[in-house]
Amino acid sequence: MFQFSSIKNLFNPAEMNLVKSSWDRLHRLPGGKRVFSKGVGRVAPYTGSIPASIEELRAGYARVTLEDIPKVRNHLQSIHAVALANLAELTGNIALSYSMPADARFIVTQLKMEYLKKARG
């Protein structure tokens, strides 16, 4: 039986959590995590500047990996500090976004990082 209420969110994005609905639809499909990760990078272009992959996502939790390629390394051949900050911001923001009600929004007002040693591998 077809019900209009079951598809109304498709026509009114303000009534849906796009991150949650997209992840829930895609992550089980072959290549779905990659498609989702690339989509996040297109919506947030600076985030898309690092080769990050969202591996796991649920309410209040995200596991994101960063591909270790020359583009994210600095002149000391360690992972660049800003790439790591970008990864940390993406991980926290995507976990928060997944957990929020459909009508909620947020903006990061502060980000603080402390680096204890060079990032290797």
Coordinates of C-alpha atoms in Angstrom, one line a residue:
M1 CA 0.0 0.0 0.0
F2 CA 1.4 3.4 -1.0
Q3 CA 1.2 6.2 1.6
F4 CA 2.1 9.8 0.8
S5 CA 3.4 10.4 4.3
S6 CA 6.1 7.8 3.7
I7 CA 7.6 9.8 0.9
K8 CA 7.0 13.4 2.0
N9 CA 10.5 13.7 3.3
L10 CA 11.9 13.2 -0.2
F11 CA 10.2 16.4 -1.3
N12 CA 10.9 18.4 1.9
P13 CA 14.6 18.0 2.9
A14 CA 14.0 20.2 6.0
E15 CA 11.9 17.3 7.4
M16 CA 14.7 14.8 7.1
N17 CA 18.2 14.2 8.4
L18 CA 20.1 13.9 5.1
V19 CA 23.2 12.5 6.7
K20 CA 21.3 9.8 8.5
S21 CA 19.0 8.8 5.7
S22 CA 21.8 8.8 3.1
W23 CA 24.1 6.7 5.3
D24 CA 21.3 4.3 6.3
R25 CA 20.5 3.7 2.6
L26 CA 24.0 3.5 1.2
H27 CA 26.4 1.9 3.7
R28 CA 25.2 -1.7 3.1
L29 CA 25.4 -1.4 -0.7
P30 CA 28.6 -2.4 -2.6
G31 CA 30.6 0.8 -2.9
G32 CA 28.0 2.6 -0.8
K33 CA 30.4 3.8 1.9
R34 CA 32.7 5.2 -0.8
V35 CA 29.8 7.0 -2.5
F36 CA 28.6 8.4 0.8
S37 CA 32.2 9.6 1.7
K38 CA 32.6 11.2 -1.7
G39 CA 29.2 12.9 -1.4
V40 CA 30.2 14.4 2.0
G41 CA 33.3 15.7 0.3
R42 CA 31.3 17.4 -2.4
V43 CA 28.9 19.0 0.0
A44 CA 31.8 20.2 2.2
P45 CA 34.6 20.9 -0.4
Y46 CA 37.4 21.5 2.2
T47 CA 36.6 18.2 3.8
G48 CA 36.8 16.6 0.4
S49 CA 40.3 17.9 0.0
I50 CA 41.6 14.9 2.1
P51 CA 41.0 11.2 1.0
A52 CA 38.8 10.3 4.0
S53 CA 36.5 7.3 4.1
I54 CA 33.6 7.0 6.5
E55 CA 33.8 3.4 7.6
E56 CA 31.2 3.3 10.4
L57 CA 28.5 5.7 11.5
R58 CA 25.8 5.6 14.2
A59 CA 24.3 7.9 16.8
G60 CA 27.2 9.7 18.5
Y61 CA 29.9 7.6 16.8
A62 CA 31.9 7.7 13.6
R63 CA 35.0 5.8 12.4
V64 CA 36.7 7.6 9.6
T65 CA 40.0 6.6 7.9
L66 CA 42.5 8.7 6.0
E67 CA 44.3 7.3 3.0
D68 CA 48.0 7.7 3.5
I69 CA 49.1 9.3 0.2
P70 CA 51.7 11.9 -0.7
K71 CA 49.1 14.6 -0.9
V72 CA 48.5 14.5 2.9
R73 CA 52.2 14.4 3.9
N74 CA 54.3 17.4 4.7
H75 CA 58.0 18.1 4.0
L76 CA 59.0 15.9 7.0
Q77 CA 57.1 12.9 5.4
S78 CA 54.6 12.8 8.2
I79 CA 50.9 13.3 7.9
H80 CA 50.2 17.0 7.7
A81 CA 48.8 18.6 10.9
V82 CA 46.0 20.3 9.1
A83 CA 45.0 17.1 7.3
L84 CA 44.7 15.5 10.8
A85 CA 42.7 18.4 12.0
N86 CA 40.4 18.2 9.0
L87 CA 40.0 14.4 9.7
A88 CA 39.1 15.1 13.3
E89 CA 36.6 17.8 12.4
L90 CA 35.0 15.5 9.8
T91 CA 34.7 12.6 12.2
G92 CA 33.1 14.7 15.0
N93 CA 30.8 16.6 12.7
I94 CA 29.5 13.5 10.8
A95 CA 28.8 11.7 14.1
L96 CA 27.0 14.8 15.4
S97 CA 25.1 15.3 12.1
Y98 CA 23.9 11.7 12.1
S99 CA 22.6 12.1 15.7
M100 CA 20.7 15.3 15.3
P101 CA 17.0 15.9 14.7
A102 CA 16.1 16.8 11.1
D103 CA 15.4 20.4 11.9
A104 CA 18.6 21.0 13.9
R105 CA 21.7 22.7 12.5
F106 CA 25.2 23.5 14.0
I107 CA 28.4 25.3 13.3
V108 CA 31.8 24.6 14.7
T109 CA 33.0 27.6 16.8
Q110 CA 36.2 26.2 18.1
L111 CA 38.6 23.5 17.2
K112 CA 41.7 22.8 19.4
M113 CA 44.4 20.2 18.6
E114 CA 47.5 19.2 20.4
Y115 CA 50.1 17.2 18.5
L116 CA 52.4 15.1 20.6
K117 CA 54.5 13.6 17.9
K118 CA 54.8 13.2 14.1
A119 CA 51.9 11.2 12.6
R120 CA 53.3 8.1 10.8
G121 CA 51.1 5.7 8.8

